[in-house]
Coordinates of C-alpha atoms and ligand atoms in Angstrom, one line a residue:
X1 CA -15.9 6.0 -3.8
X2 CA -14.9 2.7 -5.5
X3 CA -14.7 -0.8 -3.9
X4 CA -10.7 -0.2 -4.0
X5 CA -11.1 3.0 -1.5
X6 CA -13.7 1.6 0.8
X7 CA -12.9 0.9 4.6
X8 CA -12.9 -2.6 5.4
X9 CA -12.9 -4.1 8.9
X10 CA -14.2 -2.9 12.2
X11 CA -14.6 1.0 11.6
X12 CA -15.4 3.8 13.9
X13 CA -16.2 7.1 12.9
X14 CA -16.3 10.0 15.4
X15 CA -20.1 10.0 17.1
X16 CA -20.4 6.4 16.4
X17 CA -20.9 4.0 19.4
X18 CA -17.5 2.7 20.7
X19 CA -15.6 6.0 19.6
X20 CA -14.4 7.0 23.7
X21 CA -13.1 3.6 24.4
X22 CA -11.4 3.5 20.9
X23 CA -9.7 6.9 21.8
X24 CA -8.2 5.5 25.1
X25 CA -4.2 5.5 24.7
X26 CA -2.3 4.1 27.9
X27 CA -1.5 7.5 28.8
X28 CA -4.8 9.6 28.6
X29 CA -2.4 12.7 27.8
X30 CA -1.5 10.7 23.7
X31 CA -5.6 10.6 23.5
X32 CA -7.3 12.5 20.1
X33 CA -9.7 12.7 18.3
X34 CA -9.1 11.1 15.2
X35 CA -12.0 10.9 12.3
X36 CA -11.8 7.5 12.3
X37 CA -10.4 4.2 14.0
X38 CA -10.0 0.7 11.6
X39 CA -9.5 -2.2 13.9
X40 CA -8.3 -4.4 10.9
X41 CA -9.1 -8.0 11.0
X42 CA -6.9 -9.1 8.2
X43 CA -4.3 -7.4 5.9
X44 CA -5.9 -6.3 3.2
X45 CA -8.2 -4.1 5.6
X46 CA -5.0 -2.6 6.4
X47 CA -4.6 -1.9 2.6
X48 CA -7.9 -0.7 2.0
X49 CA -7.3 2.1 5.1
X50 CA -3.9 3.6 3.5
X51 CA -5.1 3.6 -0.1
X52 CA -8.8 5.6 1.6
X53 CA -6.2 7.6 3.2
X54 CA -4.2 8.6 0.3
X55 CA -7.0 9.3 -1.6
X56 CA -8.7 11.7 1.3
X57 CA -5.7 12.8 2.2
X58 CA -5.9 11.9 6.0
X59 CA -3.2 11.4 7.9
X60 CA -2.6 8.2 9.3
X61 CA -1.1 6.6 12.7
X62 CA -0.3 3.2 12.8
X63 CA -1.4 1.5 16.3
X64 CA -1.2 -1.5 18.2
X65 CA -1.1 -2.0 22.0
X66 CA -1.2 1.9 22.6
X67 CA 1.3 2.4 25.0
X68 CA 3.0 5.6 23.2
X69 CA 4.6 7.7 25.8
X70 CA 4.3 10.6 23.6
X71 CA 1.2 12.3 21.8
X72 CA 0.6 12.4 18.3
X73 CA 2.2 8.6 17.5
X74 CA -0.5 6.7 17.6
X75 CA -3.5 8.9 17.2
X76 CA -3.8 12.7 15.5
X77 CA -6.5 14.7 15.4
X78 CA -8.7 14.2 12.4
X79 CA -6.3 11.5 11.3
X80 CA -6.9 7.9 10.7
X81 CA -6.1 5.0 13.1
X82 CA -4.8 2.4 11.2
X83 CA -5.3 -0.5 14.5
X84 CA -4.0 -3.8 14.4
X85 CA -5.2 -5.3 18.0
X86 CA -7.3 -7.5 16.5
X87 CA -4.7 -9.3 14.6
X88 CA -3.9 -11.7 17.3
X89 CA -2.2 -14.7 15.6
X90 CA 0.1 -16.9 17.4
X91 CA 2.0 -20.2 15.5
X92 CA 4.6 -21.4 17.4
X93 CA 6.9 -24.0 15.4
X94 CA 8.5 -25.9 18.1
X95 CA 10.8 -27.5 15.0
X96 CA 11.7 -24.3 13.5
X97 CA 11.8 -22.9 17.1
X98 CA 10.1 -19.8 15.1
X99 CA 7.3 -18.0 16.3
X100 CA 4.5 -16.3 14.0
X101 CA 2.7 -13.4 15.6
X102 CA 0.1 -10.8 14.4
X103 CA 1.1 -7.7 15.4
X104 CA -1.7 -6.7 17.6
X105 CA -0.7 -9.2 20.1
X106 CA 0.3 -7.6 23.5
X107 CA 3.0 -9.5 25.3
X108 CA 2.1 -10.4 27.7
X109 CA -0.3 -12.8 25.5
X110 CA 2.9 -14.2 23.6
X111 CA 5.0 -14.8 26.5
X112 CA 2.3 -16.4 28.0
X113 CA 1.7 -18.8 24.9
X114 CA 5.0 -19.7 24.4
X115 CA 5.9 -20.6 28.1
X116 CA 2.7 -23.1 28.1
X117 CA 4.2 -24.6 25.5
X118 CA 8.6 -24.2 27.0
X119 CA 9.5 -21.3 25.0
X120 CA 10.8 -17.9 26.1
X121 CA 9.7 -14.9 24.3
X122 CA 12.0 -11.8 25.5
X123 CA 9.6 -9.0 27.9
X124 CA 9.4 -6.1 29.3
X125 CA 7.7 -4.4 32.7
X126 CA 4.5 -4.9 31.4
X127 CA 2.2 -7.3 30.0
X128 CA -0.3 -5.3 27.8
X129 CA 2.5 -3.3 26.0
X130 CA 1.7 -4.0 22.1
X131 CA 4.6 -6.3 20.2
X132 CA 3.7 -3.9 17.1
X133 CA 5.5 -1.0 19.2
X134 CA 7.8 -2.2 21.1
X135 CA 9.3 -4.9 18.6
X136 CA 10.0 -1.8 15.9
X137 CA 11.8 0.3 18.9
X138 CA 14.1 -2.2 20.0
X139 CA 12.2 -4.4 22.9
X140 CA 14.2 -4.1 26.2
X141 CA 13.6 -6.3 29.6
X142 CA 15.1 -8.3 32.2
X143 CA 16.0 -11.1 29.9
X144 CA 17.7 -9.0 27.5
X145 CA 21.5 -9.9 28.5
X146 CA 20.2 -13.8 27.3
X147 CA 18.2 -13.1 24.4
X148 CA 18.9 -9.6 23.2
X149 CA 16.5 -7.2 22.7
X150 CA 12.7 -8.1 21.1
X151 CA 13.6 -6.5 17.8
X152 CA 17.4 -8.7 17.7
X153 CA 14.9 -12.5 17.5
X154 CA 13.2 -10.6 14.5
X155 CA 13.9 -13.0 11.4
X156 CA 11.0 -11.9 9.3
X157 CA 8.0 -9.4 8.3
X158 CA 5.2 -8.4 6.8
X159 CA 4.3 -4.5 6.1
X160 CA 1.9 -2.4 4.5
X161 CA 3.7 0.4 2.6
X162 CA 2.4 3.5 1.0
X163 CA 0.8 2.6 -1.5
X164 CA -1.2 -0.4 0.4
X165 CA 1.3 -3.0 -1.2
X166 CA 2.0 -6.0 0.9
X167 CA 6.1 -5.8 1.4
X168 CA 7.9 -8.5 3.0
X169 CA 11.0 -8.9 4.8
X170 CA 13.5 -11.4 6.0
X171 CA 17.5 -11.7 5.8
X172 CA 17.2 -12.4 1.5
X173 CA 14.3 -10.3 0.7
X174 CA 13.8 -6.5 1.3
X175 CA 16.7 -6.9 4.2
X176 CA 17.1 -3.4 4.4
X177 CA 13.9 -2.9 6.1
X178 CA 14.4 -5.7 8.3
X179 CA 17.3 -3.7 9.4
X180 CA 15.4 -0.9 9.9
X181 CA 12.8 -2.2 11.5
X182 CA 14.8 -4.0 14.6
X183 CA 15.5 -0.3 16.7
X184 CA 14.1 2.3 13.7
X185 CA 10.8 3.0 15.8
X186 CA 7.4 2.9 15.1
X187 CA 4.9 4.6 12.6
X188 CA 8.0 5.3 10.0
X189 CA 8.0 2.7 7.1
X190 CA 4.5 1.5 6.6
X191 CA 2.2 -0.6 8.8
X192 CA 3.1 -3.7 10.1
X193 CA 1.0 -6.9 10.2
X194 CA 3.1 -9.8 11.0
X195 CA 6.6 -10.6 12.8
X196 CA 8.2 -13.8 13.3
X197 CA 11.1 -14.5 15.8
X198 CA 13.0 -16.9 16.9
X199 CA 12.5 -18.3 20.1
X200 CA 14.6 -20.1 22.2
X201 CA 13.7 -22.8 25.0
X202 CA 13.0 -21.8 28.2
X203 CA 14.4 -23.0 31.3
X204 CA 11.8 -25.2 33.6
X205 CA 12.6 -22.9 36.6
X206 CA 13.7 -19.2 37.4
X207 CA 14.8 -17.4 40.4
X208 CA 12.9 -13.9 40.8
X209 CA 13.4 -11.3 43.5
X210 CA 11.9 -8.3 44.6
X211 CA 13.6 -6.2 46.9
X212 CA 12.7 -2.9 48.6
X213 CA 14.9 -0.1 50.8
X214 CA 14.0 3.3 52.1
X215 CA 13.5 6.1 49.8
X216 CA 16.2 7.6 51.8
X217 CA 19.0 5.0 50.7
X218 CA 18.6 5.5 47.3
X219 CA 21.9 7.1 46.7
X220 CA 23.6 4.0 48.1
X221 CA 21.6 1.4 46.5
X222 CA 22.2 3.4 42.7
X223 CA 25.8 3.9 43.2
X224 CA 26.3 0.3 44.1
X225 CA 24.0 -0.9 41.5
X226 CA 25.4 0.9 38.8
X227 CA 28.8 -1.2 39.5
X228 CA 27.5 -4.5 39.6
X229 CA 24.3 -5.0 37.6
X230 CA 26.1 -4.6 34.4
X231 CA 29.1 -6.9 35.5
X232 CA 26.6 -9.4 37.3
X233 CA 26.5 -12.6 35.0
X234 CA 24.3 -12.0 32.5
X235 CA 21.7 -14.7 33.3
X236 CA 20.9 -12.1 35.7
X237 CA 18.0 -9.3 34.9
X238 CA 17.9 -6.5 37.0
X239 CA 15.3 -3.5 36.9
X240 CA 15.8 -0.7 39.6
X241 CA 13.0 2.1 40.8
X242 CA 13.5 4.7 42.5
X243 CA 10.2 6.9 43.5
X244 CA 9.4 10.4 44.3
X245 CA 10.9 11.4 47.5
X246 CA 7.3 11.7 49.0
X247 CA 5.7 8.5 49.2
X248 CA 7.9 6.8 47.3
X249 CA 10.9 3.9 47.7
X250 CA 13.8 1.9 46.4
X251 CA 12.7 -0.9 44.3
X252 CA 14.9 -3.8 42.6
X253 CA 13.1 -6.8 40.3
X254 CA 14.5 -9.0 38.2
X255 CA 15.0 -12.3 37.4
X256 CA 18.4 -15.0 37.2
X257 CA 17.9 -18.2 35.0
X258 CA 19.4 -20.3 37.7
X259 CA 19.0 -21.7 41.5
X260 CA 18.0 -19.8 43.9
X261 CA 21.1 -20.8 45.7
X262 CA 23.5 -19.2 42.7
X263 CA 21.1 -16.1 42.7
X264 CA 21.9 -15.7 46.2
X265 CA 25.2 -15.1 45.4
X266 CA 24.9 -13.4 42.6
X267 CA 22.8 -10.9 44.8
X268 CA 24.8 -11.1 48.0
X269 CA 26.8 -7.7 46.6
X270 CA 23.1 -5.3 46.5
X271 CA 21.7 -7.4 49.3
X272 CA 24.4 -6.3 51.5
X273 CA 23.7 -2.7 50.7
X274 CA 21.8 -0.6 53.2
X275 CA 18.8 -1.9 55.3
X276 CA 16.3 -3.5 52.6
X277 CA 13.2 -3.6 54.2
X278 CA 11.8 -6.5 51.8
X279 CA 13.3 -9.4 50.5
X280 CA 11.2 -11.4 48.0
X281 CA 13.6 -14.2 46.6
X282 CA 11.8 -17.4 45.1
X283 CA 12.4 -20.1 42.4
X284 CA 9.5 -20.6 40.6
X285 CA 8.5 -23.0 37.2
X286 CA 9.6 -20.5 34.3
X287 CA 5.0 -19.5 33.7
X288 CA 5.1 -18.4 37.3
X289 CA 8.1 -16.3 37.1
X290 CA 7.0 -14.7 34.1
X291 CA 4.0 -13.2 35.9
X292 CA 5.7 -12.7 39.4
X293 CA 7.6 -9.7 36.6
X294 CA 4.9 -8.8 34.5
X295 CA 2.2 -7.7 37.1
X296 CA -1.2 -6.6 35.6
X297 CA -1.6 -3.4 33.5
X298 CA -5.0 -2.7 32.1
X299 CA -5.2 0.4 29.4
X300 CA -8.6 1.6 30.0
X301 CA -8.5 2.1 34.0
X302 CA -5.0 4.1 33.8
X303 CA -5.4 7.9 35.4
X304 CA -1.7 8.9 35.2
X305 CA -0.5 10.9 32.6
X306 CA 3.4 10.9 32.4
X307 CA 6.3 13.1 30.7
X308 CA 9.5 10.5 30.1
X309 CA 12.9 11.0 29.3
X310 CA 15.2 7.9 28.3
X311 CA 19.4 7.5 27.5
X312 CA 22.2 5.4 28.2
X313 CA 24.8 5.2 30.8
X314 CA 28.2 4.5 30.1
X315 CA 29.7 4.5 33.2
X316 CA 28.6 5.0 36.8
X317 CA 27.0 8.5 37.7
X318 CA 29.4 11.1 39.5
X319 CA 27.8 13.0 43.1
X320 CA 26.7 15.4 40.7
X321 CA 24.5 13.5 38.7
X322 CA 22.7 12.1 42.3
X323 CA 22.5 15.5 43.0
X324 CA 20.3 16.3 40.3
X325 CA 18.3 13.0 40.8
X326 CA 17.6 13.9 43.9
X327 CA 16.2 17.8 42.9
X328 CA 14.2 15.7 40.4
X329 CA 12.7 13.1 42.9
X330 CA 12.0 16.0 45.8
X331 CA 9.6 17.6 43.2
X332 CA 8.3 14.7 41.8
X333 CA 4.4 14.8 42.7
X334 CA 3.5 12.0 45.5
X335 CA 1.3 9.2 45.5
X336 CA 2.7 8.7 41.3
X337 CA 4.6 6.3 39.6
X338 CA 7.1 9.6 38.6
X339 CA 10.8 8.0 39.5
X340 CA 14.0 6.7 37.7
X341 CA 14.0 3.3 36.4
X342 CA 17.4 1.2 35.3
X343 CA 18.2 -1.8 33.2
X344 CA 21.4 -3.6 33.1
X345 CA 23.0 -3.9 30.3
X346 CA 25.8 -6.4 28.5
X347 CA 25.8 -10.2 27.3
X348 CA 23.7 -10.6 24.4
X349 CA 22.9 -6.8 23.4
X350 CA 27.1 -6.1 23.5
X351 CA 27.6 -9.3 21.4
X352 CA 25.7 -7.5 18.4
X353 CA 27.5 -4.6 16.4
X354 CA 25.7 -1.5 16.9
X355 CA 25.3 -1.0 13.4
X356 CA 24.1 -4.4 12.7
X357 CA 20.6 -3.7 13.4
X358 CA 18.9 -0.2 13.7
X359 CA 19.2 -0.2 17.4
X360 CA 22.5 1.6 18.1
X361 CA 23.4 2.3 21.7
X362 CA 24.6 -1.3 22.9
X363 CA 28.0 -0.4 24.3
X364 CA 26.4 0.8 27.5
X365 CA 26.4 -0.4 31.4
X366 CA 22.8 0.3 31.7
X367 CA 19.7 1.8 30.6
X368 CA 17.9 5.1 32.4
X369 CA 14.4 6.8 32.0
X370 CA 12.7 8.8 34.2
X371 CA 9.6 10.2 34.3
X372 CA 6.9 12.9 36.2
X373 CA 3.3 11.8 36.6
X374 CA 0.0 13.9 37.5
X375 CA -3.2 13.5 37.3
X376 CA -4.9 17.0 37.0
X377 CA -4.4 18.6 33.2
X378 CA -3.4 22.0 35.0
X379 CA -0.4 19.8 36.5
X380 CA 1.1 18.7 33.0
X381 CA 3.2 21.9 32.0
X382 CA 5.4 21.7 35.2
X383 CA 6.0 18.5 34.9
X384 CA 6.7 17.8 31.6
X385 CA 9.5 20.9 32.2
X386 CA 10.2 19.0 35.1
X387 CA 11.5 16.0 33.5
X388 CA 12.8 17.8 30.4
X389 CA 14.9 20.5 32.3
X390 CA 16.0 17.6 34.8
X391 CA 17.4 15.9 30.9
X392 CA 19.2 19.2 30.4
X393 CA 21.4 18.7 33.5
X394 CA 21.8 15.3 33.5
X395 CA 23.0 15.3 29.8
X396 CA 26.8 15.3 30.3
X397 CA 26.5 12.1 32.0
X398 CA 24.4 9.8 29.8
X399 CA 24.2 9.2 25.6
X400 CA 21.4 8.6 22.9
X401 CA 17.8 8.2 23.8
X402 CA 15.2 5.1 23.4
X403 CA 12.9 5.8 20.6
X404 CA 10.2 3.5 22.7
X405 CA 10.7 6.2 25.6
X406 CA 10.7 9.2 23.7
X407 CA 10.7 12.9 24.6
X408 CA 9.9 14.9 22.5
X409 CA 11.4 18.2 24.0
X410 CA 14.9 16.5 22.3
X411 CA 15.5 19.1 19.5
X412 CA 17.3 17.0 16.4
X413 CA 16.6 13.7 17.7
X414 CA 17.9 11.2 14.7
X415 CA 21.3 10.8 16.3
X416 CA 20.1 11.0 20.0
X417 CA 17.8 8.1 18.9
X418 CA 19.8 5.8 16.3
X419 CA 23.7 7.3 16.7
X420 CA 25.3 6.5 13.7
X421 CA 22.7 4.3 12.3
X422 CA 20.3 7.5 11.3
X423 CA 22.1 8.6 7.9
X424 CA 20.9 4.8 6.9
X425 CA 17.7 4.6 8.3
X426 CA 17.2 7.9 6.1
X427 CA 17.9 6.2 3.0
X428 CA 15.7 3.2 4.0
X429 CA 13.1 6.0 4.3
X430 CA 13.5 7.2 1.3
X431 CA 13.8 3.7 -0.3
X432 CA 10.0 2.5 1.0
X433 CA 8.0 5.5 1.9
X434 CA 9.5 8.6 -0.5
X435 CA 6.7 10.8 0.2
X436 CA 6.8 10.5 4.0
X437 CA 3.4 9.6 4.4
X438 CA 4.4 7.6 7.4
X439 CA 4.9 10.6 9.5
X440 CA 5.2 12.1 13.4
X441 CA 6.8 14.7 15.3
X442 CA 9.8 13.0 15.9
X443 CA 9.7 9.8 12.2
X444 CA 12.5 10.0 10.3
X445 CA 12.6 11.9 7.4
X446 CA 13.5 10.4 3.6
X447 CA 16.7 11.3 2.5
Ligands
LIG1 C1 3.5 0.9 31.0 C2 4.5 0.8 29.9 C3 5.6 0.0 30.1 C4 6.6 -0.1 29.2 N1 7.6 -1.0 29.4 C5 8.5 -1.1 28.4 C6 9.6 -2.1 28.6 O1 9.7 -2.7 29.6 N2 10.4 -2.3 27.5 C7 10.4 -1.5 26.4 O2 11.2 -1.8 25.5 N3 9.4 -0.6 26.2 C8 8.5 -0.4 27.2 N4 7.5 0.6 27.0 C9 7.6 1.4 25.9 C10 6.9 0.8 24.7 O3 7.8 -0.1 24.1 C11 6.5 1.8 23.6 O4 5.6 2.7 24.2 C12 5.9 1.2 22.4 O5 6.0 2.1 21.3 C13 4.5 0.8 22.6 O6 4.0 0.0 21.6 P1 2.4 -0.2 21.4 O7 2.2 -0.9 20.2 O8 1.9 -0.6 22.7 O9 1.9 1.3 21.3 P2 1.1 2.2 20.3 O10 0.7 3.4 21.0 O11 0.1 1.4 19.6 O12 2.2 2.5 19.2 C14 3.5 3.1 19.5 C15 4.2 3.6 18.3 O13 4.5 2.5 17.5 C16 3.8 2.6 16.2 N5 3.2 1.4 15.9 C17 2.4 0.6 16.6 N6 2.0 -0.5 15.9 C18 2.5 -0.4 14.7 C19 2.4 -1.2 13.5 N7 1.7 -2.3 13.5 N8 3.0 -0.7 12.4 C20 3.8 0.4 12.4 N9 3.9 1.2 13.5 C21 3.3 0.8 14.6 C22 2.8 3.7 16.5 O14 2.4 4.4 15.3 C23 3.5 4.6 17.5 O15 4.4 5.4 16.8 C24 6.5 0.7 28.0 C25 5.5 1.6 27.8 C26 4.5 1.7 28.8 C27 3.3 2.6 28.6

């Protein structure tokens, strides 16, 4: 083996020391075995692991924070893990109001930097989700209807292709890629090393609130949600849990970037719903508000394994759909996380076209997943039909899919996932990786 095909940065082999904690996905149900992890240190070890790959012929999965929700993305048996979580770069240019990151930066990590410092950088529910994921699926979260999604403050990349050739991206160079890569999904072009965003400032104080009602009110608490968190102003985040019907409750955080006295009455209309038996409504400096949402999430202590299922609402769900929300959540195994989870949607995602970036389905009222949860391997089959049966029936009444909440039960996904934007993300395909060595159950194929 020459210098050229020789692994480079941190490398663990099957049977060496570290291997079980390297193989540790989020979800233990995405863990392999892979022959080998390389947590790269810089780009070029990133090079050095596709051209060893190429040459062995081994496939490879591209990895960050490890939060897939499916198997086979970011690890394969016998394949090569191509990590970048030890690529953990942060310049923020206050001037520029740009922010530099390496993509093995989790979140939580950048939002954190950036409020130190009065920036906002656009989250989700949880802090240890990897930006080299998320970003490439779209990025959704309770700030959202300000910013737009994660992927929309994209301005500029850099990516490993194919051939271990450092490609980059912005609006003048290679743009079709940065297209692609703001809502095309992970694991498709190449590997990613570096994203920079624009930032914007952030305000010096927030309102959050965390509210709570009986399991038994969900119905109520949906229906009226579904009518006013998309038409709520759109400083106004809302994320909305329902658990299993053992065990489980009604659940509404969020965030307003205002008073506490506006928020009020922008919440009066959910407030007044039902019998809430918590009300958790504070105005906090803009730091503290980020971590009253993004509660700690470690990846090596999690025991859950879960089946998801994602789409889009377009308008609010008929009886029937409750109904079969309600079949889902009286079979849902207790003591989980299993449950349906909404986002609003509106102000900054609807201002973009959908074809404008990859990410297509931004003419919704609001986001839905759901998802079954066990513990014991023996449970898994039941409920991953569970929550794929359960996207059977409730099919007539959502569109599209998220490609960062896959399933991948969803037979001919390209236009479930990207809508009209798939022909194109095909020939972008085609364009950077011809051979499709960027490759998973569900990637996009070259055209
Ligand atoms: C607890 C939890 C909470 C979540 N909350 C949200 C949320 O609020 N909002 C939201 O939008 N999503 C959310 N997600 C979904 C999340 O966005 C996706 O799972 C995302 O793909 C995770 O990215 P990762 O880097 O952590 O995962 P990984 O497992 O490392 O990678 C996921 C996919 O991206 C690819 N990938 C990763 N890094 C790179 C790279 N550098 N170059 C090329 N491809 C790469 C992988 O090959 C794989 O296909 C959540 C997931 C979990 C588990």
């Amino acid at each position: 083996m020459n210098s050229i095909t020789k692994l480079t940065g941190r490398v663990i082999f099957k049977g060496d020391p570290g291997y079980e904690v390297a193989r540790k996905n989020w979800d233990p149900h995405t863990d392999r075995f892979p022959k080998v992890f390389v947590f790269a240190q810089r780009t070029k070890d990133v090079a050095n692991a596709i051209r060893w790959a190429r040459i062995n012929n081994v496939p490879i999965r591209p990895r960050s924070g490890r939060h897939s929700l499916e198997p086979n993305l970011s690890q394969v048996n016998g394949g090569i893990v191509i990590d970048v979580s030890e690529m953990k770069q942060i310049k923020l240019n206050k001037k520029s109001r740009t922010v530099e990151v390496g993509t093995g930066n989790r979140v939580g990590r950048i939002v954190d930097t950036l409020a130190r410092q009065g920036f906002i950088a656009p989250f989700g529910d949880s802090p240890t989700v990897g930006i080299g994921g998320i970003t490439l699926g779209g990025g959704i979260g309770p700030l959202q209807r300000t910013t737009g999604l994660i992927s929309d403050n994209l301005i500029e990349l850099e990516m490993v292709d194919a051939k271990g050739r450092v490609i980059r991206a912005n609006k003048n160079r290679n743009s079709d890629l940065l297209w692609a890569s703001r809502g095309g999904g992970g694991g498709n072009f190449g590997v990613y090393t570096k994203y920079k965003f624009k930032v914007l400032r952030a305000p010096a104080k927030a309102t959050v609130f965390s509210i709570t009602w009986p399991w038994e009110q969900f119905e109520k608490v949906v229906k009226k949600w579904q009518k006013w968190a998309p038409n709520a102003s759109t400083k106004l985040g809302s994320e909305l849990s329902v658990g299993p019907k053992k065990g489980g409750n009604v659940s509404m955080l969020g965030l307003y970037l205002g008073s506490k006295t506006e928020a009020l009455r922008q919440l009066e209309p959910i407030l007044s719903v039902g019998t809430p038996t918590k009300k958790d409504i504070r105005l906090l400096p803009y730091i503290e508000a980020t971590k009253f949402l993004l509660a700690p999430d470690p990846v090596l202590t999690q025991k859950f394994s879960n089946q998801f299922s994602s789409g889009f609402g377009r308008r609010p769900f008929p009886n029937k759909a409750f109904k079969i929300m309600r079949e889902f959540l009286e079979k849902a195994e207790e003591g989980t996380p299993a449950g349906f989870y909404f986002l609003n949607w509106g102000g900054a995602i609807k201002r973009i076209a959908p074809k404008a970036t990859a990410f297509y389905w931004r003419k919704a009222q609001f986001y839905i997943e759901w998802n079954s949860s066990w513990v014991k391997p023996s449970h898994a089959a039941k409920n991953i039909a569970l929550t794929r049966n359960t996207r059977k029936k409730l099919n007539p009444f959502i569109v599209g899919s998220y490609i960062n909440v896959p399933d991948q039960g969803i037979k001919c996904s390209g236009p479930v996932y990207y809508g009209k934007n798939y022909p194109r993300l095909r020939r972008v395909k085609a364009k950077y990786d011809p051979n499709n060595v960027f490759n998973n159950p569900q990637s996009i194929p070259p055209a």
